[in-house]
Amino acid sequence: MPFFKNTIHSSVLLFFLLVLASAKCSGQDFKPMPQPEKFVAAYRAQVEQQTTLKADYVQLRHLTFMKDPSQSTGVFFAAGQSKIRWEQVQPKSHILLMNEGTAYVIADGKTETYDLEKNRQFRTINEMMTRVMSGDISDNTDFEVTFLESDKEVKVILVPTRKMMKKFIGSIELIVDKSSYLLNRMTMTEADGNATELIFSNQKANIPLEMSIFEPTK
């Protein structure tokens, strides 16, 4: 399951973030972006037009004590800013739902429920995802933000400033397509040096989605 694999009951630490496009390995050279405010405004405008989103993803889990990363695949769904579904398909079925302030972890026929307001890690993750999905990637004090660009992509590097976040997040790197303003890739590096990389493909925005998929019974 995306990120959240090494904390609360093997299903809760990484994730987030975010929320989605046709991904290719990026070998581009990035340089400082002279006017990031224009990109942020365009990105926010694009995000505001999105009502739903579906994307396939590949997750690569990089551990400091392992030579090669572990790999899993699945499907990501989102509706608005408050409904998220990460559905891992391979190598094992896991589902993480975030719905109106409640998180659900579904695995091995069991469902665990977490109140986002009472669980700091889930709340922090949910807040960050909401900001990314709402286009709020620069107008807050929770992160020190750096913008870089190549011919086709924008790299956004977020370094947490809040003490709580620093305990488990070292940095977050977003690679955004310049033409579609969709997320190609996201890498979250933890405080201990381990990292999770998410690569998105087959994105479909503003398509009909059954709202029942965001409920733990579906």
mmCIF file of C-alpha atoms in Angstrom:
data_model
loop_
_atom_site.group_PDB
_atom_site.id
_atom_site.type_symbol
_atom_site.label_atom_id
_atom_site.label_comp_id
_atom_site.label_asym_id
_atom_site.label_seq_id
_atom_site.Cartn_x
_atom_site.Cartn_y
_atom_site.Cartn_z
ATOM 1 C CA MET A 1 0.000 0.000 0.000
ATOM 2 C CA PRO A 2 1.332 3.442 -0.847
ATOM 3 C CA PHE A 3 3.620 4.825 1.780
ATOM 4 C CA PHE A 4 1.813 3.738 4.857
ATOM 5 C CA LYS A 5 3.571 0.479 5.160
ATOM 6 C CA ASN A 6 5.871 0.782 8.112
ATOM 7 C CA THR A 7 3.954 2.586 10.825
ATOM 8 C CA ILE A 8 0.458 2.073 12.144
ATOM 9 C CA HIS A 9 -0.138 -1.673 11.764
ATOM 10 C CA SER A 10 1.985 -1.988 8.583
ATOM 11 C CA SER A 11 -0.217 0.314 6.603
ATOM 12 C CA VAL A 12 0.300 3.871 7.505
ATOM 13 C CA LEU A 13 3.216 6.138 6.805
ATOM 14 C CA LEU A 14 3.706 7.269 3.400
ATOM 15 C CA PHE A 15 1.310 8.381 1.040
ATOM 16 C CA PHE A 16 0.028 11.174 0.406
ATOM 17 C CA LEU A 17 0.669 12.740 -1.334
ATOM 18 C CA LEU A 18 -1.017 13.053 -4.262
ATOM 19 C CA VAL A 19 -2.502 13.069 -7.188
ATOM 20 C CA LEU A 20 -1.478 11.955 -11.132
ATOM 21 C CA ALA A 21 -0.276 11.568 -15.175
ATOM 22 C CA SER A 22 1.520 9.648 -17.833
ATOM 23 C CA ALA A 23 4.900 8.994 -16.320
ATOM 24 C CA LYS A 24 8.235 8.470 -17.970
ATOM 25 C CA CYS A 25 11.641 8.239 -16.383
ATOM 26 C CA SER A 26 12.857 11.781 -16.150
ATOM 27 C CA GLY A 27 16.398 12.316 -17.328
ATOM 28 C CA GLN A 28 15.882 16.005 -17.878
ATOM 29 C CA ASP A 29 18.071 18.777 -16.540
ATOM 30 C CA PHE A 30 16.266 21.043 -14.105
ATOM 31 C CA LYS A 31 17.141 24.655 -13.360
ATOM 32 C CA PRO A 32 15.628 27.260 -11.014
ATOM 33 C CA MET A 33 12.233 28.542 -12.146
ATOM 34 C CA PRO A 34 12.348 32.361 -12.466
ATOM 35 C CA GLN A 35 8.609 32.986 -11.926
ATOM 36 C CA PRO A 36 7.109 30.098 -9.946
ATOM 37 C CA GLU A 37 4.024 32.134 -9.050
ATOM 38 C CA LYS A 38 2.783 31.816 -12.655
ATOM 39 C CA PHE A 39 3.121 28.045 -12.533
ATOM 40 C CA VAL A 40 1.396 27.864 -9.140
ATOM 41 C CA ALA A 41 -1.545 29.939 -10.411
ATOM 42 C CA ALA A 42 -1.944 27.777 -13.524
ATOM 43 C CA TYR A 43 -1.592 24.572 -11.501
ATOM 44 C CA ARG A 44 -4.215 25.725 -9.010
ATOM 45 C CA ALA A 45 -6.619 26.689 -11.795
ATOM 46 C CA GLN A 46 -6.235 23.251 -13.378
ATOM 47 C CA VAL A 47 -6.763 21.451 -10.075
ATOM 48 C CA GLU A 48 -9.893 23.472 -9.347
ATOM 49 C CA GLN A 49 -11.440 22.125 -12.559
ATOM 50 C CA GLN A 50 -10.895 18.507 -11.540
ATOM 51 C CA THR A 51 -13.857 16.804 -9.902
ATOM 52 C CA THR A 52 -12.626 13.210 -10.102
ATOM 53 C CA LEU A 53 -9.417 11.420 -10.955
ATOM 54 C CA LYS A 54 -8.344 7.857 -11.692
ATOM 55 C CA ALA A 55 -4.797 6.668 -12.364
ATOM 56 C CA ASP A 56 -2.688 3.529 -12.360
ATOM 57 C CA TYR A 57 0.429 3.661 -10.250
ATOM 58 C CA VAL A 58 3.678 1.828 -9.642
ATOM 59 C CA GLN A 59 5.191 2.165 -6.196
ATOM 60 C CA LEU A 60 8.903 1.636 -5.636
ATOM 61 C CA ARG A 61 9.959 1.290 -2.021
ATOM 62 C CA HIS A 62 13.644 2.127 -1.511
ATOM 63 C CA LEU A 63 15.109 0.861 1.764
ATOM 64 C CA THR A 64 18.613 1.772 2.878
ATOM 65 C CA PHE A 65 19.490 -1.841 3.697
ATOM 66 C CA MET A 66 18.278 -3.277 0.363
ATOM 67 C CA LYS A 67 20.067 -3.066 -2.986
ATOM 68 C CA ASP A 68 16.932 -3.152 -5.136
ATOM 69 C CA PRO A 69 13.577 -1.509 -4.388
ATOM 70 C CA SER A 70 10.441 -3.534 -3.765
ATOM 71 C CA GLN A 71 7.646 -2.902 -6.256
ATOM 72 C CA SER A 72 3.870 -2.866 -6.050
ATOM 73 C CA THR A 73 1.137 -1.729 -8.432
ATOM 74 C CA GLY A 74 -2.387 -0.484 -8.060
ATOM 75 C CA VAL A 75 -5.049 2.080 -8.890
ATOM 76 C CA PHE A 76 -5.647 5.519 -7.390
ATOM 77 C CA PHE A 77 -9.064 7.210 -7.214
ATOM 78 C CA ALA A 78 -10.038 10.670 -5.974
ATOM 79 C CA ALA A 79 -13.247 12.682 -5.792
ATOM 80 C CA GLY A 80 -12.886 16.282 -4.724
ATOM 81 C CA GLN A 81 -10.420 16.907 -1.917
ATOM 82 C CA SER A 82 -11.942 14.695 0.763
ATOM 83 C CA LYS A 83 -12.332 11.276 -0.887
ATOM 84 C CA ILE A 84 -9.230 9.201 -1.687
ATOM 85 C CA ARG A 85 -8.819 5.510 -2.539
ATOM 86 C CA TRP A 86 -5.437 3.781 -2.921
ATOM 87 C CA GLU A 87 -6.065 0.233 -4.129
ATOM 88 C CA GLN A 88 -2.934 -1.903 -4.260
ATOM 89 C CA VAL A 89 -3.412 -4.885 -6.578
ATOM 90 C CA GLN A 90 0.020 -6.556 -6.693
ATOM 91 C CA PRO A 91 1.770 -8.288 -5.023
ATOM 92 C CA LYS A 92 -0.960 -8.301 -2.377
ATOM 93 C CA SER A 93 -4.357 -6.658 -2.128
ATOM 94 C CA HIS A 94 -4.530 -3.644 0.199
ATOM 95 C CA ILE A 95 -6.885 -0.670 0.224
ATOM 96 C CA LEU A 96 -6.439 2.674 1.941
ATOM 97 C CA LEU A 97 -9.466 4.980 2.029
ATOM 98 C CA MET A 98 -9.680 8.560 3.237
ATOM 99 C CA ASN A 99 -13.245 9.812 3.373
ATOM 100 C CA GLU A 100 -14.524 12.940 5.099
ATOM 101 C CA GLY A 101 -12.147 12.873 8.052
ATOM 102 C CA THR A 102 -11.921 9.100 8.482
ATOM 103 C CA ALA A 103 -9.243 6.689 7.218
ATOM 104 C CA TYR A 104 -9.833 2.986 6.574
ATOM 105 C CA VAL A 105 -7.169 0.331 6.041
ATOM 106 C CA ILE A 106 -8.553 -2.835 4.433
ATOM 107 C CA ALA A 107 -6.372 -5.953 4.249
ATOM 108 C CA ASP A 108 -6.755 -9.709 4.748
ATOM 109 C CA GLY A 109 -10.513 -9.395 5.051
ATOM 110 C CA LYS A 110 -10.269 -6.934 7.944
ATOM 111 C CA THR A 111 -11.002 -3.220 8.134
ATOM 112 C CA GLU A 112 -9.308 -0.848 10.567
ATOM 113 C CA THR A 113 -10.709 2.632 11.138
ATOM 114 C CA TYR A 114 -8.802 5.783 12.139
ATOM 115 C CA ASP A 115 -10.139 9.215 13.073
ATOM 116 C CA LEU A 116 -7.976 11.722 11.199
ATOM 117 C CA GLU A 117 -8.488 14.333 13.908
ATOM 118 C CA LYS A 118 -7.222 12.013 16.639
ATOM 119 C CA ASN A 119 -4.357 10.370 14.753
ATOM 120 C CA ARG A 120 -1.482 12.778 14.155
ATOM 121 C CA GLN A 121 0.217 10.835 11.379
ATOM 122 C CA PHE A 122 -2.978 10.328 9.390
ATOM 123 C CA ARG A 123 -4.010 13.935 10.004
ATOM 124 C CA THR A 124 -0.658 15.267 8.797
ATOM 125 C CA ILE A 125 -0.779 13.064 5.706
ATOM 126 C CA ASN A 126 -4.375 14.040 4.960
ATOM 127 C CA GLU A 127 -3.578 17.748 5.315
ATOM 128 C CA MET A 128 -0.684 17.456 2.913
ATOM 129 C CA MET A 129 -2.687 15.489 0.352
ATOM 130 C CA THR A 130 -5.491 18.026 0.541
ATOM 131 C CA ARG A 131 -3.086 20.873 -0.120
ATOM 132 C CA VAL A 132 -1.495 19.163 -3.093
ATOM 133 C CA MET A 133 -4.874 18.275 -4.569
ATOM 134 C CA SER A 134 -6.262 21.774 -4.002
ATOM 135 C CA GLY A 135 -3.268 23.433 -5.661
ATOM 136 C CA ASP A 136 -1.974 24.858 -2.393
ATOM 137 C CA ILE A 137 1.687 23.968 -2.836
ATOM 138 C CA SER A 138 3.294 27.260 -1.917
ATOM 139 C CA ASP A 139 0.968 29.408 0.212
ATOM 140 C CA ASN A 140 1.646 27.774 3.562
ATOM 141 C CA THR A 141 4.364 27.716 6.172
ATOM 142 C CA ASP A 142 4.450 23.932 6.666
ATOM 143 C CA PHE A 143 7.058 23.482 3.917
ATOM 144 C CA GLU A 144 10.039 25.246 2.469
ATOM 145 C CA VAL A 145 9.302 25.050 -1.268
ATOM 146 C CA THR A 146 11.758 25.104 -4.184
ATOM 147 C CA PHE A 147 10.678 25.209 -7.845
ATOM 148 C CA LEU A 148 12.865 23.898 -10.673
ATOM 149 C CA GLU A 149 11.988 23.401 -14.333
ATOM 150 C CA SER A 150 13.049 21.618 -17.503
ATOM 151 C CA ASP A 151 11.579 21.922 -20.984
ATOM 152 C CA LYS A 152 8.662 19.602 -20.210
ATOM 153 C CA GLU A 153 8.372 19.296 -16.455
ATOM 154 C CA VAL A 154 8.412 21.205 -13.192
ATOM 155 C CA LYS A 155 10.066 19.804 -10.085
ATOM 156 C CA VAL A 156 8.651 20.945 -6.760
ATOM 157 C CA ILE A 157 10.727 20.121 -3.686
ATOM 158 C CA LEU A 158 8.998 20.418 -0.320
ATOM 159 C CA VAL A 159 10.975 20.254 2.919
ATOM 160 C CA PRO A 160 8.842 20.224 6.082
ATOM 161 C CA THR A 161 9.282 22.988 8.629
ATOM 162 C CA ARG A 162 6.938 21.639 11.303
ATOM 163 C CA LYS A 163 8.584 19.575 14.035
ATOM 164 C CA MET A 164 5.925 16.856 13.827
ATOM 165 C CA MET A 165 6.450 16.340 10.093
ATOM 166 C CA LYS A 166 10.233 16.353 10.407
ATOM 167 C CA LYS A 167 10.030 13.267 12.607
ATOM 168 C CA PHE A 168 9.062 11.057 9.672
ATOM 169 C CA ILE A 169 9.421 13.128 6.472
ATOM 170 C CA GLY A 170 12.737 14.377 5.102
ATOM 171 C CA SER A 171 11.449 15.799 1.822
ATOM 172 C CA ILE A 172 8.797 15.389 -0.865
ATOM 173 C CA GLU A 173 9.574 15.783 -4.556
ATOM 174 C CA LEU A 174 6.828 16.282 -7.144
ATOM 175 C CA ILE A 175 7.421 16.072 -10.895
ATOM 176 C CA VAL A 176 4.595 17.853 -12.725
ATOM 177 C CA ASP A 177 3.937 17.862 -16.471
ATOM 178 C CA LYS A 178 4.118 21.418 -17.847
ATOM 179 C CA SER A 179 1.360 20.999 -20.413
ATOM 180 C CA SER A 180 -1.244 19.046 -18.436
ATOM 181 C CA TYR A 181 -0.316 20.137 -14.896
ATOM 182 C CA LEU A 182 -0.706 16.534 -13.818
ATOM 183 C CA LEU A 183 1.682 14.773 -11.479
ATOM 184 C CA ASN A 184 4.032 12.374 -13.255
ATOM 185 C CA ARG A 185 5.961 11.212 -10.246
ATOM 186 C CA MET A 186 6.235 11.736 -6.526
ATOM 187 C CA THR A 187 9.070 10.732 -4.214
ATOM 188 C CA MET A 188 8.880 10.965 -0.454
ATOM 189 C CA THR A 189 12.112 10.542 1.470
ATOM 190 C CA GLU A 190 11.699 9.712 5.128
ATOM 191 C CA ALA A 191 13.800 11.061 7.964
ATOM 192 C CA ASP A 192 15.683 7.749 8.180
ATOM 193 C CA GLY A 193 16.704 7.822 4.500
ATOM 194 C CA ASN A 194 14.169 5.303 3.204
ATOM 195 C CA ALA A 195 12.054 6.522 0.295
ATOM 196 C CA THR A 196 8.841 5.777 -1.564
ATOM 197 C CA GLU A 197 8.501 6.623 -5.254
ATOM 198 C CA LEU A 198 5.133 6.734 -7.004
ATOM 199 C CA ILE A 199 4.884 6.742 -10.802
ATOM 200 C CA PHE A 200 1.481 7.462 -12.350
ATOM 201 C CA SER A 201 0.030 6.503 -15.744
ATOM 202 C CA ASN A 202 -3.293 6.229 -17.610
ATOM 203 C CA GLN A 203 -4.741 9.252 -15.856
ATOM 204 C CA LYS A 204 -8.374 10.056 -16.436
ATOM 205 C CA ALA A 205 -9.803 13.265 -14.987
ATOM 206 C CA ASN A 206 -13.437 14.298 -14.549
ATOM 207 C CA ILE A 207 -14.865 10.858 -15.245
ATOM 208 C CA PRO A 208 -17.925 9.323 -13.542
ATOM 209 C CA LEU A 209 -17.007 7.420 -10.379
ATOM 210 C CA GLU A 210 -19.264 5.458 -8.078
ATOM 211 C CA MET A 211 -19.039 7.175 -4.695
ATOM 212 C CA SER A 212 -19.456 3.774 -3.057
ATOM 213 C CA ILE A 213 -15.812 2.956 -3.871
ATOM 214 C CA PHE A 214 -14.812 5.399 -1.142
ATOM 215 C CA GLU A 215 -16.768 3.447 1.462
ATOM 216 C CA PRO A 216 -15.126 0.565 3.400
ATOM 217 C CA THR A 217 -17.832 -1.873 2.326
ATOM 218 C CA LYS A 218 -16.954 -1.648 -1.412
#
